[in-house]
């Protein structure tokens, strides 16, 4: 057993720590933002943003010519904001429902990004479509390193750590208004807050986190990191603060489990992290103390027995 547990560390050495940290720093802000998206019944909007930021990335790369430029994150954030505005416009000014408006917006913007990449950037650029779609978390150890606290950290880990910390600080600072506007936008407005501004701020932050995660998990797998932690935590508790903590724990366990699956099965690291998160969701669905199937069954079983006993007693002939 210990052979299997030690295998990732024997294969990668200190690199195993960098892989876990990178996966965690990607999953952590996604888990917190995704929890609020789920509470707002907007999980599909996260899906839309993850695809629709593509034109912004391409346009920023066209202007800067540097995949590490912070302008890529800014361009993606603006593209994600544009997608959110388009969804609202299509939904409010036409007879199209919101789910259809979401589908229209993100597919149109994603297709626009693909066309822009092939026509404006040409074939002589290092913007790999497979990387954008599926990520390359497993190739992290081949990236340049940055010396920090006496250790040579992979540059991408440092960048993603900064993004994760910034997202956490923003959410901590605006937690009260985010919570209030998620459950009752009218009450939030009556107290002087601006729910629409909060909504677009949440979408902008989500867009920036999504594009920061591009090189690691890609535009498709990041959707799972936005949805799985919040959904898993929601099956275990209905208290929002505990839910946020459980979502963060889900992010950490997914990162660790993903590393082991990556080594044991010799498969894609990004997909392994998502599969690990999916396994945790199934466990919460079965064993979750609030909505777990087994706990519900165990709670209902005595009641049914008592009900059956009562019915049997009532059916006895009376003297």
PDB file of C-alpha atoms in Angstrom:
ATOM      1  CA  UNK A   1       0.000   0.000   0.000  1.00  0.00           C
ATOM      2  CA  UNK A   2       2.800   2.380   0.904  1.00  0.00           C
ATOM      3  CA  UNK A   3       4.331   1.723  -2.504  1.00  0.00           C
ATOM      4  CA  UNK A   4       1.260   3.225  -4.200  1.00  0.00           C
ATOM      5  CA  UNK A   5       1.133   6.162  -1.765  1.00  0.00           C
ATOM      6  CA  UNK A   6       4.800   7.018  -2.286  1.00  0.00           C
ATOM      7  CA  UNK A   7       4.743   6.510  -6.058  1.00  0.00           C
ATOM      8  CA  UNK A   8       3.986  10.160  -7.087  1.00  0.00           C
ATOM      9  CA  UNK A   9       6.771  11.469  -4.855  1.00  0.00           C
ATOM     10  CA  UNK A  10       9.233   8.887  -6.212  1.00  0.00           C
ATOM     11  CA  UNK A  11       8.313   9.806  -9.789  1.00  0.00           C
ATOM     12  CA  UNK A  12       8.288  13.615  -9.500  1.00  0.00           C
ATOM     13  CA  UNK A  13      10.141  14.358  -6.254  1.00  0.00           C
ATOM     14  CA  UNK A  14       9.514  18.007  -5.246  1.00  0.00           C
ATOM     15  CA  UNK A  15       7.636  18.337  -8.570  1.00  0.00           C
ATOM     16  CA  UNK A  16       4.727  16.419  -7.020  1.00  0.00           C
ATOM     17  CA  UNK A  17       4.305  19.282  -4.533  1.00  0.00           C
ATOM     18  CA  UNK A  18       4.273  21.862  -7.346  1.00  0.00           C
ATOM     19  CA  UNK A  19       1.643  19.871  -9.258  1.00  0.00           C
ATOM     20  CA  UNK A  20      -0.610  19.616  -6.197  1.00  0.00           C
ATOM     21  CA  UNK A  21      -0.163  23.307  -5.376  1.00  0.00           C
ATOM     22  CA  UNK A  22      -0.902  24.361  -8.949  1.00  0.00           C
ATOM     23  CA  UNK A  23      -4.044  22.218  -9.118  1.00  0.00           C
ATOM     24  CA  UNK A  24      -5.153  23.576  -5.725  1.00  0.00           C
ATOM     25  CA  UNK A  25      -4.509  27.223  -6.654  1.00  0.00           C
ATOM     26  CA  UNK A  26      -6.609  26.694  -9.807  1.00  0.00           C
ATOM     27  CA  UNK A  27      -9.414  24.847  -8.026  1.00  0.00           C
ATOM     28  CA  UNK A  28      -9.638  27.088  -4.934  1.00  0.00           C
ATOM     29  CA  UNK A  29     -10.923  30.351  -6.522  1.00  0.00           C
ATOM     30  CA  UNK A  30     -13.085  28.323  -8.909  1.00  0.00           C
ATOM     31  CA  UNK A  31     -14.678  26.535  -5.939  1.00  0.00           C
ATOM     32  CA  UNK A  32     -15.541  29.786  -4.142  1.00  0.00           C
ATOM     33  CA  UNK A  33     -16.844  31.630  -7.210  1.00  0.00           C
ATOM     34  CA  UNK A  34     -18.660  28.524  -8.452  1.00  0.00           C
ATOM     35  CA  UNK A  35     -20.475  28.189  -5.112  1.00  0.00           C
ATOM     36  CA  UNK A  36     -22.012  31.643  -5.550  1.00  0.00           C
ATOM     37  CA  UNK A  37     -22.820  30.929  -9.210  1.00  0.00           C
ATOM     38  CA  UNK A  38     -24.664  27.795  -8.123  1.00  0.00           C
ATOM     39  CA  UNK A  39     -26.574  29.656  -5.384  1.00  0.00           C
ATOM     40  CA  UNK A  40     -27.628  32.201  -8.032  1.00  0.00           C
ATOM     41  CA  UNK A  41     -28.717  29.322 -10.330  1.00  0.00           C
ATOM     42  CA  UNK A  42     -26.080  30.523 -12.807  1.00  0.00           C
ATOM     43  CA  UNK A  43     -23.795  27.495 -13.140  1.00  0.00           C
ATOM     44  CA  UNK A  44     -24.345  27.543 -16.903  1.00  0.00           C
ATOM     45  CA  UNK A  45     -23.170  31.138 -16.963  1.00  0.00           C
ATOM     46  CA  UNK A  46     -19.805  29.902 -15.698  1.00  0.00           C
ATOM     47  CA  UNK A  47     -19.822  27.487 -18.616  1.00  0.00           C
ATOM     48  CA  UNK A  48     -20.626  30.361 -20.969  1.00  0.00           C
ATOM     49  CA  UNK A  49     -17.845  32.542 -19.580  1.00  0.00           C
ATOM     50  CA  UNK A  50     -15.246  29.790 -19.820  1.00  0.00           C
ATOM     51  CA  UNK A  51     -15.881  29.571 -23.577  1.00  0.00           C
ATOM     52  CA  UNK A  52     -16.660  33.176 -24.408  1.00  0.00           C
ATOM     53  CA  UNK A  53     -13.382  34.580 -23.019  1.00  0.00           C
ATOM     54  CA  UNK A  54     -11.592  33.059 -26.015  1.00  0.00           C
ATOM     55  CA  UNK A  55     -11.980  36.124 -28.335  1.00  0.00           C
ATOM     56  CA  UNK A  56     -10.569  38.359 -25.604  1.00  0.00           C
ATOM     57  CA  UNK A  57      -7.539  36.074 -25.189  1.00  0.00           C
ATOM     58  CA  UNK A  58      -6.907  36.001 -28.946  1.00  0.00           C
ATOM     59  CA  UNK A  59      -7.274  39.780 -29.288  1.00  0.00           C
ATOM     60  CA  UNK A  60      -4.957  40.472 -26.342  1.00  0.00           C
ATOM     61  CA  UNK A  61      -2.386  38.012 -27.721  1.00  0.00           C
ATOM     62  CA  UNK A  62      -2.631  39.700 -31.121  1.00  0.00           C
ATOM     63  CA  UNK A  63      -1.784  43.061 -29.524  1.00  0.00           C
ATOM     64  CA  UNK A  64       0.933  41.887 -27.129  1.00  0.00           C
ATOM     65  CA  UNK A  65       2.374  38.723 -28.744  1.00  0.00           C
ATOM     66  CA  UNK A  66       3.038  37.322 -25.262  1.00  0.00           C
ATOM     67  CA  UNK A  67       1.106  34.443 -23.704  1.00  0.00           C
ATOM     68  CA  UNK A  68       2.309  35.490 -20.231  1.00  0.00           C
ATOM     69  CA  UNK A  69       1.063  39.066 -20.593  1.00  0.00           C
ATOM     70  CA  UNK A  70      -1.414  40.237 -17.935  1.00  0.00           C
ATOM     71  CA  UNK A  71      -3.363  41.851 -20.784  1.00  0.00           C
ATOM     72  CA  UNK A  72      -4.607  38.352 -21.671  1.00  0.00           C
ATOM     73  CA  UNK A  73      -6.377  38.183 -18.312  1.00  0.00           C
ATOM     74  CA  UNK A  74      -7.802  41.681 -18.774  1.00  0.00           C
ATOM     75  CA  UNK A  75      -8.949  40.889 -22.329  1.00  0.00           C
ATOM     76  CA  UNK A  76     -10.567  37.671 -21.165  1.00  0.00           C
ATOM     77  CA  UNK A  77     -12.293  39.472 -18.322  1.00  0.00           C
ATOM     78  CA  UNK A  78     -13.781  42.013 -20.699  1.00  0.00           C
ATOM     79  CA  UNK A  79     -14.878  39.250 -23.103  1.00  0.00           C
ATOM     80  CA  UNK A  80     -16.559  37.406 -20.227  1.00  0.00           C
ATOM     81  CA  UNK A  81     -18.311  40.618 -19.234  1.00  0.00           C
ATOM     82  CA  UNK A  82     -19.440  41.063 -22.836  1.00  0.00           C
ATOM     83  CA  UNK A  83     -20.915  37.548 -22.784  1.00  0.00           C
ATOM     84  CA  UNK A  84     -22.857  38.354 -19.616  1.00  0.00           C
ATOM     85  CA  UNK A  85     -24.234  41.563 -21.144  1.00  0.00           C
ATOM     86  CA  UNK A  86     -25.198  39.704 -24.334  1.00  0.00           C
ATOM     87  CA  UNK A  87     -27.065  37.075 -22.342  1.00  0.00           C
ATOM     88  CA  UNK A  88     -29.007  39.771 -20.489  1.00  0.00           C
ATOM     89  CA  UNK A  89     -29.785  41.694 -23.695  1.00  0.00           C
ATOM     90  CA  UNK A  90     -30.974  38.633 -25.609  1.00  0.00           C
ATOM     91  CA  UNK A  91     -33.061  37.485 -22.653  1.00  0.00           C
ATOM     92  CA  UNK A  92     -34.673  40.878 -21.904  1.00  0.00           C
ATOM     93  CA  UNK A  93     -35.209  42.211 -25.424  1.00  0.00           C
ATOM     94  CA  UNK A  94     -36.364  39.049 -27.178  1.00  0.00           C
ATOM     95  CA  UNK A  95     -38.708  36.151 -26.422  1.00  0.00           C
ATOM     96  CA  UNK A  96     -35.717  33.814 -26.059  1.00  0.00           C
ATOM     97  CA  UNK A  97     -35.408  32.219 -22.609  1.00  0.00           C
ATOM     98  CA  UNK A  98     -32.277  32.692 -20.501  1.00  0.00           C
ATOM     99  CA  UNK A  99     -30.901  29.168 -21.028  1.00  0.00           C
ATOM    100  CA  UNK A 100     -31.189  29.574 -24.790  1.00  0.00           C
ATOM    101  CA  UNK A 101     -29.650  33.079 -24.566  1.00  0.00           C
ATOM    102  CA  UNK A 102     -26.719  31.573 -22.638  1.00  0.00           C
ATOM    103  CA  UNK A 103     -26.230  28.887 -25.291  1.00  0.00           C
ATOM    104  CA  UNK A 104     -26.380  31.449 -28.101  1.00  0.00           C
ATOM    105  CA  UNK A 105     -23.895  33.843 -26.500  1.00  0.00           C
ATOM    106  CA  UNK A 106     -21.131  31.453 -25.493  1.00  0.00           C
ATOM    107  CA  UNK A 107     -21.187  29.356 -28.657  1.00  0.00           C
ATOM    108  CA  UNK A 108     -21.174  32.473 -30.859  1.00  0.00           C
ATOM    109  CA  UNK A 109     -18.288  34.072 -28.949  1.00  0.00           C
ATOM    110  CA  UNK A 110     -16.285  30.850 -28.803  1.00  0.00           C
ATOM    111  CA  UNK A 111     -16.701  30.354 -32.557  1.00  0.00           C
ATOM    112  CA  UNK A 112     -15.672  33.977 -33.074  1.00  0.00           C
ATOM    113  CA  UNK A 113     -12.512  33.304 -31.054  1.00  0.00           C
ATOM    114  CA  UNK A 114     -11.633  30.251 -33.177  1.00  0.00           C
ATOM    115  CA  UNK A 115     -12.157  32.252 -36.404  1.00  0.00           C
ATOM    116  CA  UNK A 116     -10.054  35.125 -35.055  1.00  0.00           C
ATOM    117  CA  UNK A 117      -7.259  32.752 -34.058  1.00  0.00           C
ATOM    118  CA  UNK A 118      -7.078  31.083 -37.468  1.00  0.00           C
ATOM    119  CA  UNK A 119      -7.426  34.227 -39.571  1.00  0.00           C
ATOM    120  CA  UNK A 120      -5.684  36.958 -37.586  1.00  0.00           C
ATOM    121  CA  UNK A 121      -2.894  35.035 -35.869  1.00  0.00           C
ATOM    122  CA  UNK A 122      -1.998  32.657 -38.693  1.00  0.00           C
ATOM    123  CA  UNK A 123      -0.014  29.454 -38.314  1.00  0.00           C
ATOM    124  CA  UNK A 124       3.196  30.904 -36.844  1.00  0.00           C
ATOM    125  CA  UNK A 125       2.061  31.500 -33.287  1.00  0.00           C
ATOM    126  CA  UNK A 126       2.370  29.410 -30.162  1.00  0.00           C
ATOM    127  CA  UNK A 127      -1.309  29.476 -29.175  1.00  0.00           C
ATOM    128  CA  UNK A 128      -2.224  25.799 -28.982  1.00  0.00           C
ATOM    129  CA  UNK A 129      -5.978  25.127 -29.289  1.00  0.00           C
ATOM    130  CA  UNK A 130      -5.627  21.789 -27.454  1.00  0.00           C
ATOM    131  CA  UNK A 131      -3.943  23.634 -24.594  1.00  0.00           C
ATOM    132  CA  UNK A 132      -6.783  26.172 -24.471  1.00  0.00           C
ATOM    133  CA  UNK A 133      -9.405  23.402 -24.443  1.00  0.00           C
ATOM    134  CA  UNK A 134      -7.789  20.740 -22.244  1.00  0.00           C
ATOM    135  CA  UNK A 135      -4.889  22.456 -20.447  1.00  0.00           C
ATOM    136  CA  UNK A 136      -1.421  21.114 -19.778  1.00  0.00           C
ATOM    137  CA  UNK A 137      -1.116  20.832 -16.037  1.00  0.00           C
ATOM    138  CA  UNK A 138       1.156  17.790 -16.373  1.00  0.00           C
ATOM    139  CA  UNK A 139       3.719  19.873 -18.316  1.00  0.00           C
ATOM    140  CA  UNK A 140       4.020  22.430 -15.525  1.00  0.00           C
ATOM    141  CA  UNK A 141       7.441  21.145 -14.457  1.00  0.00           C
ATOM    142  CA  UNK A 142       8.906  22.097 -17.844  1.00  0.00           C
ATOM    143  CA  UNK A 143       8.158  25.798 -17.310  1.00  0.00           C
ATOM    144  CA  UNK A 144      10.658  28.438 -16.141  1.00  0.00           C
ATOM    145  CA  UNK A 145      11.182  28.796 -12.388  1.00  0.00           C
ATOM    146  CA  UNK A 146      11.184  31.797 -10.074  1.00  0.00           C
ATOM    147  CA  UNK A 147      13.210  31.908  -6.840  1.00  0.00           C
ATOM    148  CA  UNK A 148      10.922  32.639  -3.897  1.00  0.00           C
ATOM    149  CA  UNK A 149      11.559  31.949  -0.179  1.00  0.00           C
ATOM    150  CA  UNK A 150      14.767  30.166  -1.137  1.00  0.00           C
ATOM    151  CA  UNK A 151      12.999  27.699  -3.423  1.00  0.00           C
ATOM    152  CA  UNK A 152      12.809  27.549  -7.228  1.00  0.00           C
ATOM    153  CA  UNK A 153       9.045  27.749  -7.831  1.00  0.00           C
ATOM    154  CA  UNK A 154       7.555  27.143 -11.284  1.00  0.00           C
ATOM    155  CA  UNK A 155       6.506  30.559 -12.624  1.00  0.00           C
ATOM    156  CA  UNK A 156       2.932  29.445 -13.334  1.00  0.00           C
ATOM    157  CA  UNK A 157       2.476  28.355  -9.711  1.00  0.00           C
ATOM    158  CA  UNK A 158       3.479  31.823  -8.502  1.00  0.00           C
ATOM    159  CA  UNK A 159       1.108  33.533 -10.980  1.00  0.00           C
ATOM    160  CA  UNK A 160      -1.819  31.247 -10.112  1.00  0.00           C
ATOM    161  CA  UNK A 161      -1.145  31.651  -6.375  1.00  0.00           C
ATOM    162  CA  UNK A 162      -1.349  35.438  -6.793  1.00  0.00           C
ATOM    163  CA  UNK A 163      -4.626  35.101  -8.724  1.00  0.00           C
ATOM    164  CA  UNK A 164      -6.068  32.760  -6.072  1.00  0.00           C
ATOM    165  CA  UNK A 165      -5.099  35.089  -3.205  1.00  0.00           C
ATOM    166  CA  UNK A 166      -6.512  38.138  -5.027  1.00  0.00           C
ATOM    167  CA  UNK A 167      -9.813  36.321  -5.723  1.00  0.00           C
ATOM    168  CA  UNK A 168     -10.067  35.166  -2.096  1.00  0.00           C
ATOM    169  CA  UNK A 169      -9.449  38.680  -0.784  1.00  0.00           C
ATOM    170  CA  UNK A 170     -12.095  40.136  -3.115  1.00  0.00           C
ATOM    171  CA  UNK A 171     -14.650  37.538  -2.058  1.00  0.00           C
ATOM    172  CA  UNK A 172     -13.874  38.044   1.631  1.00  0.00           C
ATOM    173  CA  UNK A 173     -14.229  41.812   1.273  1.00  0.00           C
ATOM    174  CA  UNK A 174     -17.527  41.635  -0.648  1.00  0.00           C
ATOM    175  CA  UNK A 175     -18.872  38.479   1.035  1.00  0.00           C
ATOM    176  CA  UNK A 176     -21.800  40.194   2.767  1.00  0.00           C
ATOM    177  CA  UNK A 177     -23.098  41.961  -0.325  1.00  0.00           C
ATOM    178  CA  UNK A 178     -22.512  38.869  -2.476  1.00  0.00           C
ATOM    179  CA  UNK A 179     -24.516  36.765  -0.036  1.00  0.00           C
ATOM    180  CA  UNK A 180     -27.332  39.293   0.278  1.00  0.00           C
ATOM    181  CA  UNK A 181     -27.697  39.941  -3.454  1.00  0.00           C
ATOM    182  CA  UNK A 182     -27.572  36.193  -4.207  1.00  0.00           C
ATOM    183  CA  UNK A 183     -30.621  35.441  -2.059  1.00  0.00           C
ATOM    184  CA  UNK A 184     -32.626  38.686  -2.239  1.00  0.00           C
ATOM    185  CA  UNK A 185     -31.537  41.298  -4.781  1.00  0.00           C
ATOM    186  CA  UNK A 186     -34.507  43.529  -3.855  1.00  0.00           C
ATOM    187  CA  UNK A 187     -33.486  43.652  -0.183  1.00  0.00           C
ATOM    188  CA  UNK A 188     -29.887  44.357  -1.186  1.00  0.00           C
ATOM    189  CA  UNK A 189     -31.056  47.293  -3.327  1.00  0.00           C
ATOM    190  CA  UNK A 190     -33.226  48.637  -0.499  1.00  0.00           C
ATOM    191  CA  UNK A 191     -30.167  48.639   1.789  1.00  0.00           C
ATOM    192  CA  UNK A 192     -28.228  50.805  -0.660  1.00  0.00           C
ATOM    193  CA  UNK A 193     -26.260  48.128  -2.508  1.00  0.00           C
ATOM    194  CA  UNK A 194     -26.233  47.808  -6.294  1.00  0.00           C
ATOM    195  CA  UNK A 195     -27.046  44.163  -7.171  1.00  0.00           C
ATOM    196  CA  UNK A 196     -26.441  44.722 -10.891  1.00  0.00           C
ATOM    197  CA  UNK A 197     -22.947  46.068 -10.183  1.00  0.00           C
ATOM    198  CA  UNK A 198     -22.258  43.122  -7.871  1.00  0.00           C
ATOM    199  CA  UNK A 199     -23.482  40.747 -10.582  1.00  0.00           C
ATOM    200  CA  UNK A 200     -21.147  42.150 -13.236  1.00  0.00           C
ATOM    201  CA  UNK A 201     -18.259  42.302 -10.750  1.00  0.00           C
ATOM    202  CA  UNK A 202     -18.757  38.588 -10.008  1.00  0.00           C
ATOM    203  CA  UNK A 203     -18.804  37.818 -13.732  1.00  0.00           C
ATOM    204  CA  UNK A 204     -15.636  39.870 -14.329  1.00  0.00           C
ATOM    205  CA  UNK A 205     -13.780  38.100 -11.498  1.00  0.00           C
ATOM    206  CA  UNK A 206     -14.950  34.712 -12.769  1.00  0.00           C
ATOM    207  CA  UNK A 207     -13.700  35.552 -16.264  1.00  0.00           C
ATOM    208  CA  UNK A 208     -10.248  36.507 -14.986  1.00  0.00           C
ATOM    209  CA  UNK A 209      -9.930  33.354 -12.870  1.00  0.00           C
ATOM    210  CA  UNK A 210     -11.061  31.212 -15.800  1.00  0.00           C
ATOM    211  CA  UNK A 211      -8.443  32.608 -18.178  1.00  0.00           C
ATOM    212  CA  UNK A 212      -5.733  32.317 -15.519  1.00  0.00           C
ATOM    213  CA  UNK A 213      -6.604  28.614 -15.352  1.00  0.00           C
ATOM    214  CA  UNK A 214      -6.455  28.163 -19.146  1.00  0.00           C
ATOM    215  CA  UNK A 215      -2.905  26.851 -19.371  1.00  0.00           C
ATOM    216  CA  UNK A 216      -3.509  24.417 -16.522  1.00  0.00           C
ATOM    217  CA  UNK A 217      -6.923  22.858 -17.067  1.00  0.00           C
ATOM    218  CA  UNK A 218      -8.259  24.434 -20.259  1.00  0.00           C
ATOM    219  CA  UNK A 219     -11.603  26.017 -21.085  1.00  0.00           C
ATOM    220  CA  UNK A 220     -13.600  22.783 -20.840  1.00  0.00           C
ATOM    221  CA  UNK A 221     -12.311  21.219 -17.623  1.00  0.00           C
ATOM    222  CA  UNK A 222     -12.451  24.519 -15.735  1.00  0.00           C
ATOM    223  CA  UNK A 223     -16.256  24.247 -15.975  1.00  0.00           C
ATOM    224  CA  UNK A 224     -16.086  21.177 -13.744  1.00  0.00           C
ATOM    225  CA  UNK A 225     -13.958  23.047 -11.204  1.00  0.00           C
ATOM    226  CA  UNK A 226     -16.582  25.807 -11.115  1.00  0.00           C
ATOM    227  CA  UNK A 227     -19.482  23.399 -10.516  1.00  0.00           C
ATOM    228  CA  UNK A 228     -18.225  20.290  -8.678  1.00  0.00           C
ATOM    229  CA  UNK A 229     -16.937  21.818  -5.379  1.00  0.00           C
ATOM    230  CA  UNK A 230     -20.043  23.911  -4.733  1.00  0.00           C
ATOM    231  CA  UNK A 231     -22.407  21.076  -5.670  1.00  0.00           C
ATOM    232  CA  UNK A 232     -20.519  18.644  -3.419  1.00  0.00           C
ATOM    233  CA  UNK A 233     -20.521  21.060  -0.476  1.00  0.00           C
ATOM    234  CA  UNK A 234     -24.232  21.777  -0.972  1.00  0.00           C
ATOM    235  CA  UNK A 235     -24.988  18.061  -0.521  1.00  0.00           C
ATOM    236  CA  UNK A 236     -23.245  18.192   2.876  1.00  0.00           C
ATOM    237  CA  UNK A 237     -24.537  21.448   4.375  1.00  0.00           C
ATOM    238  CA  UNK A 238     -26.988  24.283   3.767  1.00  0.00           C
ATOM    239  CA  UNK A 239     -24.991  26.838   5.794  1.00  0.00           C
ATOM    240  CA  UNK A 240     -23.166  29.124   3.406  1.00  0.00           C
ATOM    241  CA  UNK A 241     -19.974  29.671   5.444  1.00  0.00           C
ATOM    242  CA  UNK A 242     -19.515  25.930   6.043  1.00  0.00           C
ATOM    243  CA  UNK A 243     -20.323  25.348   2.378  1.00  0.00           C
ATOM    244  CA  UNK A 244     -17.481  27.655   1.316  1.00  0.00           C
ATOM    245  CA  UNK A 245     -15.038  25.850   3.640  1.00  0.00           C
ATOM    246  CA  UNK A 246     -16.136  22.431   2.337  1.00  0.00           C
ATOM    247  CA  UNK A 247     -15.769  23.649  -1.250  1.00  0.00           C
ATOM    248  CA  UNK A 248     -12.174  24.697  -0.476  1.00  0.00           C
ATOM    249  CA  UNK A 249     -11.487  21.286   1.103  1.00  0.00           C
ATOM    250  CA  UNK A 250     -12.953  19.674  -2.027  1.00  0.00           C
ATOM    251  CA  UNK A 251     -10.488  21.702  -4.120  1.00  0.00           C
ATOM    252  CA  UNK A 252      -7.534  20.469  -2.029  1.00  0.00           C
ATOM    253  CA  UNK A 253      -8.624  16.809  -2.047  1.00  0.00           C
ATOM    254  CA  UNK A 254      -9.278  16.960  -5.808  1.00  0.00           C
ATOM    255  CA  UNK A 255      -5.741  18.254  -6.370  1.00  0.00           C
ATOM    256  CA  UNK A 256      -4.177  15.496  -4.253  1.00  0.00           C
ATOM    257  CA  UNK A 257      -6.423  12.766  -5.696  1.00  0.00           C
ATOM    258  CA  UNK A 258      -5.753  14.035  -9.213  1.00  0.00           C
ATOM    259  CA  UNK A 259      -1.996  13.653  -8.726  1.00  0.00           C
ATOM    260  CA  UNK A 260      -2.373  10.030  -7.633  1.00  0.00           C
ATOM    261  CA  UNK A 261      -4.735   9.180 -10.502  1.00  0.00           C
ATOM    262  CA  UNK A 262      -2.334  10.898 -12.919  1.00  0.00           C
ATOM    263  CA  UNK A 263       0.558   8.698 -11.773  1.00  0.00           C
ATOM    264  CA  UNK A 264      -1.307   5.452 -11.201  1.00  0.00           C
ATOM    265  CA  UNK A 265      -3.223   5.504 -14.491  1.00  0.00           C
ATOM    266  CA  UNK A 266      -0.607   7.450 -16.534  1.00  0.00           C
ATOM    267  CA  UNK A 267      -3.252   9.834 -17.836  1.00  0.00           C
ATOM    268  CA  UNK A 268      -3.884  13.572 -18.239  1.00  0.00           C
ATOM    269  CA  UNK A 269      -3.328  15.431 -14.954  1.00  0.00           C
ATOM    270  CA  UNK A 270      -6.078  18.007 -15.535  1.00  0.00           C
ATOM    271  CA  UNK A 271      -8.673  15.345 -16.306  1.00  0.00           C
ATOM    272  CA  UNK A 272      -7.506  13.339 -13.280  1.00  0.00           C
ATOM    273  CA  UNK A 273      -8.189  16.306 -10.986  1.00  0.00           C
ATOM    274  CA  UNK A 274     -11.733  16.585 -12.378  1.00  0.00           C
ATOM    275  CA  UNK A 275     -12.333  12.817 -12.072  1.00  0.00           C
ATOM    276  CA  UNK A 276     -11.136  12.977  -8.472  1.00  0.00           C
ATOM    277  CA  UNK A 277     -13.594  15.812  -7.818  1.00  0.00           C
ATOM    278  CA  UNK A 278     -16.367  13.778  -9.452  1.00  0.00           C
ATOM    279  CA  UNK A 279     -15.649  10.855  -7.110  1.00  0.00           C
ATOM    280  CA  UNK A 280     -15.972  13.200  -4.120  1.00  0.00           C
ATOM    281  CA  UNK A 281     -19.331  14.390  -5.478  1.00  0.00           C
ATOM    282  CA  UNK A 282     -20.602  10.799  -5.687  1.00  0.00           C
ATOM    283  CA  UNK A 283     -19.437  10.155  -2.111  1.00  0.00           C
ATOM    284  CA  UNK A 284     -21.266  13.291  -0.925  1.00  0.00           C
ATOM    285  CA  UNK A 285     -24.384  12.219  -2.833  1.00  0.00           C
ATOM    286  CA  UNK A 286     -24.282   8.838  -1.058  1.00  0.00           C
ATOM    287  CA  UNK A 287     -22.984   9.829   2.386  1.00  0.00           C
ATOM    288  CA  UNK A 288     -23.660  13.581   2.688  1.00  0.00           C
ATOM    289  CA  UNK A 289     -25.174  14.389   6.129  1.00  0.00           C
ATOM    290  CA  UNK A 290     -27.836  16.681   4.609  1.00  0.00           C
ATOM    291  CA  UNK A 291     -28.823  15.251   1.237  1.00  0.00           C
ATOM    292  CA  UNK A 292     -26.951  11.929   1.205  1.00  0.00           C
ATOM    293  CA  UNK A 293     -29.021   9.044  -0.124  1.00  0.00           C
ATOM    294  CA  UNK A 294     -27.892   6.570   2.532  1.00  0.00           C
ATOM    295  CA  UNK A 295     -28.454   8.974   5.441  1.00  0.00           C
ATOM    296  CA  UNK A 296     -31.932   9.812   4.119  1.00  0.00           C
ATOM    297  CA  UNK A 297     -32.731   6.125   3.784  1.00  0.00           C
ATOM    298  CA  UNK A 298     -31.514   5.416   7.323  1.00  0.00           C
ATOM    299  CA  UNK A 299     -33.552   8.350   8.661  1.00  0.00           C
ATOM    300  CA  UNK A 300     -36.720   7.253   6.867  1.00  0.00           C
ATOM    301  CA  UNK A 301     -36.416   3.549   7.677  1.00  0.00           C
ATOM    302  CA  UNK A 302     -37.408   3.780  11.399  1.00  0.00           C
ATOM    303  CA  UNK A 303     -40.257   6.134  10.522  1.00  0.00           C
ATOM    304  CA  UNK A 304     -41.614   3.654   7.991  1.00  0.00           C
ATOM    305  CA  UNK A 305     -41.279   0.825  10.511  1.00  0.00           C
ATOM    306  CA  UNK A 306     -43.117   2.873  13.111  1.00  0.00           C
ATOM    307  CA  UNK A 307     -45.784   3.789  10.566  1.00  0.00           C
ATOM    308  CA  UNK A 308     -46.171   0.127   9.607  1.00  0.00           C
ATOM    309  CA  UNK A 309     -46.424  -0.816  13.299  1.00  0.00           C
ATOM    310  CA  UNK A 310     -49.062   1.838  13.854  1.00  0.00           C
ATOM    311  CA  UNK A 311     -51.051   0.586  10.877  1.00  0.00           C
ATOM    312  CA  UNK A 312     -50.769  -3.005  12.122  1.00  0.00           C
ATOM    313  CA  UNK A 313     -51.929  -1.932  15.582  1.00  0.00           C
ATOM    314  CA  UNK A 314     -54.854   0.007  14.175  1.00  0.00           C
ATOM    315  CA  UNK A 315     -55.885  -2.956  12.024  1.00  0.00           C
ATOM    316  CA  UNK A 316     -56.184  -5.238  15.090  1.00  0.00           C
ATOM    317  CA  UNK A 317     -59.801  -6.039  15.983  1.00  0.00           C
ATOM    318  CA  UNK A 318     -60.910  -4.107  19.038  1.00  0.00           C
ATOM    319  CA  UNK A 319     -62.913  -5.545  21.864  1.00  0.00           C
TER     320      UNK A 319
END
